[in-house]
Each structure stands twice: as structure tokens, then as C-alpha cells.
């Protein structure tokens, strides 16, 4: 009996130590640096990060700079390196500017995951919820339909250094040039769509210089909001087309009033969850393989040469879908 008691105690102690070791091994800290804090898109992403972190037992959190300044992202990443996090996630404002600090992170053993930055140098993996071609062309088709296939238009991106936005714009512009020769792009693209104020001011300037402008095609969640305000102020809602990706809760009223004509998005809340899902897997020693299933992305076929994972999860934003999307906190 005594032997059994001792054995049971020893077994319990061993189990306790094993459980403790597992808990220590699960001490995964994930910091995700986004483009800018305090806007609906990244608020939704933060919700996803927190929800998935709680589910997996990780310490996951978001860092949102006060402006879309690449230097602020560099500072935030430096701070995460100093904290000794397990994984750093980033939605870059400038892929090139971040290369040295991301290398520094990886040199210290920190895994790096990026989003909206295909082919990012010095990242372990980049994931995209939509393909550049699919997302750009979806917007271009809707834009051409709303403009009747003719007229002058302007293109917005978040900034001229955001890789994904410019890839989407490239795809959209190429599609319009090929299929709608009577549509004419005015000037070059404007890198203002991460700021509603900058988007509004630029729209007012462009409208003043081009009274016959037919539309705005925007990539960057604040582009439709700012341009929409300008169009509304100038009472041009029935004359100027506005298509782009935006946060449903932020743009719902303008969509329903006809100022915004529609757009497409993916779910940033789900993107936040994917950051943590991938971080947990990689920090635990997992390796991405072709044909594996990643929750939130589905079955993936990675480009191992560039470290990019691309899926297509395009969601239309229409009068019929906007309330449901807004109810998700988007």
C-alpha cells in the first residue's frame, strides 16, 4: 500500500512537472504592429488578435502607431525586439524601410509574419487574404460598371510605398486600360488613403482642377471615407462614382445614401486571428507545408521562394451586406 502511495505521488509529481513544462513551452508572446491605430479596420484586427490569443493561451497584442509613418513602425518593432517577443507580426507602411529592423528581429530568433506585403524581405512568411489580381480586378469591374465604361478617374492608395495597395492598383489600372479604353486616369495615383482628412483634401483639390471627373477608385480603408466627404460636400453624389475598400461601420451611411457605390474587402478580424494562429504554430516549431490547412486561410499552397501565402476571400460590400459586416465590428 505504501509502495502504491509513493508511486502515485511520484506519478503525480511527474505529471505536475510535465504540465508545468508544457505551460512554460506555451509561453508565446506575439506583438502585431499595424499601419495606424484607432481606425475601425485595425480595431477589428485587434479584436481578432485578442480572441485567438485567448483561445490558444498566447499573449498576443497589437501596437497601433499614431500615424502611418514607417519610422514609427520601426520604433515599435525595436521595442518588441527589446521585450523578447516570440513572434512579430507587421502590416507594413513601407516594406523597404522595415527590412533592416525585421532582419534584426530574425537574427535574435524572433519569427516575423507580415500581411499586405507580398514578397516581404526578411519575413518568415507573408499571408494575403486576397490575391492582388483578384482584388484589383474585382474593384475595376465594379468601378467600370458604375462609370458606364467611360470618363476620367483618379486612383488612391494608402501610400506609394504600401506593396499590397499598389499591387491592387496596378491590377485594376491594367484591367481598365485593356478593357475600357474610354476611361482615362487623371495624373498618377495618390498615396493618401490611410487618412480620411488627406483623402478629403486631395479629393477637393482634384475635383476643383477637374470639374468633369467621373470617379475615384480607392485602395486603403480611409480613402472612400475622405473622398466621400468631399463628394458629399460638393453635392456630387449623383455625378461622381466612388468605389473602394472601407470599414463597413464607418462607411455604411455613405453607402446607403449613394455617395459610396460599393467595394470589396476581406475580414480584418479574421486576419488578426490568422496572425496569432500562424505565430502559435511557427513559435511551437511547426513548418508550413504545401496543401496544409491553416484556420482562417483554408488549404494553402505557399510560394516557398518568396515566403508568401495567398488565398482569395473577397467579400463584397453592398447595401445588402454592410449591416451584417458592421455587426461583426468591422
C-alpha atoms as one frame of an Amber mdcrd trajectory, in Angstrom:
protein
   0.000   0.000   0.000   2.831   2.322   0.950   4.575   1.466  -2.306   1.426
   2.313  -4.233   1.080   5.615  -2.388   4.689   6.533  -3.116   4.243   5.511
  -6.753   1.077   7.573  -7.066   2.785  10.573  -5.503   5.762  10.183  -7.817
   3.467   9.871 -10.823   1.517  12.944  -9.713   4.731  14.903  -9.279   5.954
  13.814 -12.708   2.612  14.809 -14.263   2.750  18.155 -12.479   6.268  18.801
 -13.792   5.216  17.753 -17.313   2.214  20.077 -17.143   4.426  22.890 -15.914
   6.923  22.246 -18.696   4.098  22.324 -21.249   2.854  25.607 -19.814   6.334
  27.078 -19.985   6.749  25.814 -23.531   3.467  27.555 -24.391   4.784  30.934
 -23.227   4.301  32.523 -26.639   4.240  36.313 -26.896   3.021  37.838 -30.167
   3.193  41.558 -30.958   1.464  42.778 -34.137   2.399  46.221 -35.473  -0.252
  47.696 -37.777  -0.188  50.723 -40.042  -2.081  53.073 -37.753  -4.093  52.708
 -34.575  -7.592  53.898 -33.756  -9.361  53.246 -37.068 -12.158  50.657 -37.490
 -10.188  48.330 -39.756  -7.376  47.798 -37.285  -9.723  47.892 -34.294 -11.374
  44.818 -35.820  -7.958  43.228 -36.392  -7.097  43.817 -32.737 -10.298  42.039
 -31.714  -9.237  39.029 -33.783  -5.764  39.046 -32.241  -7.183  39.107 -28.721
  -9.831  36.447 -29.382  -7.420  33.954 -30.930  -4.738  34.643 -28.299  -7.228
  33.878 -25.537  -8.335  30.710 -27.322  -4.763  29.432 -27.779  -3.415  30.613
 -24.444  -0.910  33.003 -26.001  -0.010  36.559 -25.037  -0.989  38.377 -28.232
  -1.421  42.136 -28.585  -1.491  44.888 -31.206   0.619  48.037 -31.488  -1.026
  50.861 -33.447   1.199  53.873 -34.287  -0.366  57.343 -34.106   0.211  57.966
 -37.809   1.047  55.979 -40.932   4.757  56.782 -40.575   7.188  53.915 -41.320
   9.612  55.323 -38.751   7.017  54.745 -36.027   6.702  51.128 -37.113  10.472
  50.713 -36.927  10.400  52.088 -33.379   7.571  49.769 -32.397   9.414  46.732
 -33.780  12.608  47.758 -31.965  10.583  47.847 -28.752   9.147  44.381 -29.401
  12.660  43.033 -30.011  13.731  44.516 -26.669  10.751  42.830 -24.998  11.899
  39.481 -26.360   8.613  38.522 -28.003   8.339  35.141 -29.716   6.801  36.458
 -32.938   6.415  39.877 -34.531   3.569  40.496 -36.960   3.539  43.578 -39.189
   1.231  45.284 -41.672   3.946  47.468 -43.272   3.609  51.060 -44.365   6.918
  50.783 -46.221   8.312  47.319 -46.917  11.790  48.599 -47.776  12.183  50.757
 -44.665  11.343  47.783 -42.441  13.862  45.386 -43.982  16.787  46.163 -41.582
  14.730  46.027 -38.381  12.980  42.824 -39.457  16.390  41.277 -40.125  17.453
  42.325 -36.639  14.363  40.607 -35.206  15.036  37.371 -37.069  18.727  37.462
 -36.124  17.647  37.346 -32.469  15.479  34.290 -33.138  12.131  36.090 -33.403
   9.762  34.813 -36.077   8.387  37.500 -38.416   4.989  37.370 -40.151   3.736
  40.142 -42.431   0.382  40.916 -44.048  -0.407  43.182 -47.038   3.245  42.953
 -48.042   3.762  40.166 -50.614   7.379  39.061 -51.109   8.471  40.947 -47.983
  12.225  40.748 -47.448  13.297  39.474 -44.005   9.950  37.922 -43.105   9.471
  34.235 -42.395   6.031  34.382 -44.019   3.618  36.893 -45.510  -0.062  35.997
 -45.795  -2.644  37.619 -48.039  -6.398  37.162 -47.666  -6.867  38.178 -51.308
  -4.718  37.983 -54.424  -3.534  41.233 -55.952  -5.035  40.323 -59.312  -8.367
  39.164 -57.926  -8.829  42.096 -55.566  -7.728  44.733 -58.061  -9.813  43.386
 -60.925 -12.920  42.947 -58.750 -12.803  46.655 -57.925 -12.017  47.620 -61.514
 -15.017  45.692 -62.866 -17.402  47.297 -60.374 -15.882  50.736 -60.993 -16.213
  50.441 -64.780 -19.795  49.254 -64.425 -20.736  52.211 -62.213 -18.967  54.688
 -64.543 -20.608  53.258 -67.640 -17.210  52.329 -69.084 -16.104  55.899 -69.810
 -14.835  59.082 -68.168 -11.944  60.474 -66.144 -10.951  58.892 -62.859  -8.453
  59.113 -60.013  -6.770  56.295 -58.074  -5.944  56.369 -54.357  -3.637  54.021
 -52.433  -2.727  54.038 -48.741   0.726  55.315 -49.585   3.073  54.966 -52.525
   5.170  52.514 -50.510   2.470  50.045 -49.356   3.159  46.972 -51.511  -0.312
  45.396 -51.480  -2.215  48.615 -52.213  -0.015  49.390 -55.178  -0.259  45.815
 -56.478  -4.067  46.070 -56.321  -3.934  49.427 -58.088  -1.604  48.018 -60.760
  -4.043  45.181 -61.448  -7.055  47.496 -61.546  -5.442  50.088 -63.798  -4.174
  47.409 -66.200  -7.647  45.869 -66.378  -9.288  49.228 -67.115  -6.731  50.159
 -69.773  -7.206  46.842 -71.536 -10.975  46.597 -71.348 -12.241  50.172 -71.125
 -10.190  52.457 -73.404 -12.717  55.274 -72.929 -11.801  55.525 -69.253  -8.924
  57.930 -68.636  -6.825  58.021 -65.462  -6.032  61.559 -64.307  -2.425  62.030
 -63.140  -0.701  59.351 -61.071  -2.090  57.526 -58.057  -2.375  59.468 -54.805
  -0.919  57.981 -51.597  -3.491  59.390 -49.178  -5.947  56.588 -48.420  -4.758
  55.840 -44.876  -6.043  59.255 -43.789  -9.643  60.428 -44.151  -8.502  64.064
 -43.870  -5.828  63.721 -46.563  -8.237  61.814 -48.813 -10.875  64.525 -48.423
  -8.445  67.388 -49.103  -6.982  65.659 -52.146 -10.474  64.928 -53.496 -11.483
  68.558 -53.126  -8.322  69.679 -54.966  -8.786  67.107 -57.743 -12.469  67.964
 -58.188 -11.632  71.671 -58.404  -8.966  71.005 -61.059 -11.138  68.505 -62.984
 -14.797  69.552 -62.939 -15.577  66.718 -65.379 -14.077  63.996 -63.160 -16.130
  60.818 -63.261 -14.883  58.834 -60.307 -12.500  57.795 -57.536 -11.119  54.263
 -57.272  -9.536  53.804 -53.860  -7.390  51.210 -52.076  -6.959  51.933 -48.355
  -9.791  51.959 -45.811  -9.883  55.727 -45.273  -9.900  56.602 -48.982 -13.643
  56.160 -49.585 -14.420  57.915 -46.300 -12.419  61.050 -47.059 -13.283  61.202
 -50.766 -16.912  60.528 -49.863 -16.994  63.522 -47.538 -15.627  65.740 -50.317
 -18.163  64.425 -52.836 -20.953  64.942 -50.306 -19.825  68.489 -49.520 -19.764
  69.349 -53.226 -23.178  67.702 -53.744 -21.751  65.459 -56.470 -23.103  62.134
 -55.266 -25.130  61.602 -58.429 -22.262  62.595 -60.738 -19.043  61.168 -59.258
 -18.567  57.427 -58.753 -16.725  56.231 -55.643 -15.583  52.616 -55.324 -13.112
  51.110 -52.857 -12.480  49.033 -49.763 -13.586  50.527 -46.444 -14.742  49.593
 -42.967 -18.496  48.850 -43.219 -19.378  50.510 -39.902 -17.531  53.671 -40.926
 -18.905  53.933 -44.459 -22.395  52.466 -44.042 -24.290  55.773 -44.129 -22.479
  56.983 -47.253 -23.032  53.636 -48.970 -26.756  53.712 -48.218 -27.066  57.344
 -49.367 -25.301  56.562 -52.654 -22.142  58.581 -52.018 -20.087  55.363 -51.957
 -21.029  52.989 -54.775 -19.587  49.812 -53.259 -16.382  47.894 -52.894 -14.769
  44.714 -51.652 -12.874  43.741 -48.547 -11.635  40.812 -46.533 -12.291  40.418
 -42.861  -9.557  42.128 -40.790 -10.850  40.364 -37.677 -10.041  37.058 -39.375
  -6.652  38.424 -40.461  -5.924  39.200 -36.807  -6.750  35.621 -35.898  -4.516
  34.314 -38.699  -1.581  36.336 -37.331  -1.886  34.552 -33.988  -2.675  31.134
 -35.474   0.455  31.226 -37.629   2.536  32.727 -34.819   1.493  29.963 -32.416
   2.284  27.287 -34.999   5.684  28.687 -36.006   6.785  29.500 -32.448   5.919
  25.946 -31.482   8.321  24.619 -34.091   5.786  23.967 -36.843   6.700  24.223
 -40.514   4.410  25.481 -43.276   3.853  22.825 -45.958   2.070  22.728 -49.290
  -1.538  21.598 -49.039  -1.824  22.069 -45.287  -4.878  23.757 -43.785  -4.420
  26.962 -41.827  -7.506  28.092 -39.950  -8.741  31.343 -41.485  -6.931  30.708
 -44.770  -8.071  27.192 -45.642  -5.894  24.898 -47.733  -2.754  26.805 -48.698
  -0.229  26.496 -51.498   2.675  28.674 -50.368   5.299  30.220 -52.600   8.366
  28.928 -50.767  10.705  31.093 -52.827   9.131  34.353 -51.635   7.582  33.115
 -48.389   4.122  34.253 -49.441   0.757  32.602 -48.807  -2.117  33.943 -50.915
  -5.790  32.972 -50.826  -8.899  34.696 -52.200 -11.518  35.583 -49.592 -13.147
  38.560 -51.314 -16.258  39.926 -49.590 -18.499  42.411 -51.456 -19.616  45.476
 -49.504 -23.117  46.342 -50.657 -26.264  47.873 -49.196 -27.415  44.302 -48.576
 -24.249  43.102 -46.797 -22.988  46.206 -44.989 -25.090  45.904 -41.821 -24.103
  42.271 -41.293 -20.430  43.138 -41.728 -20.739  46.138 -39.393 -22.363  43.889
 -36.788 -19.130  41.891 -36.712 -17.348  45.010 -35.519 -15.915  45.834 -38.935
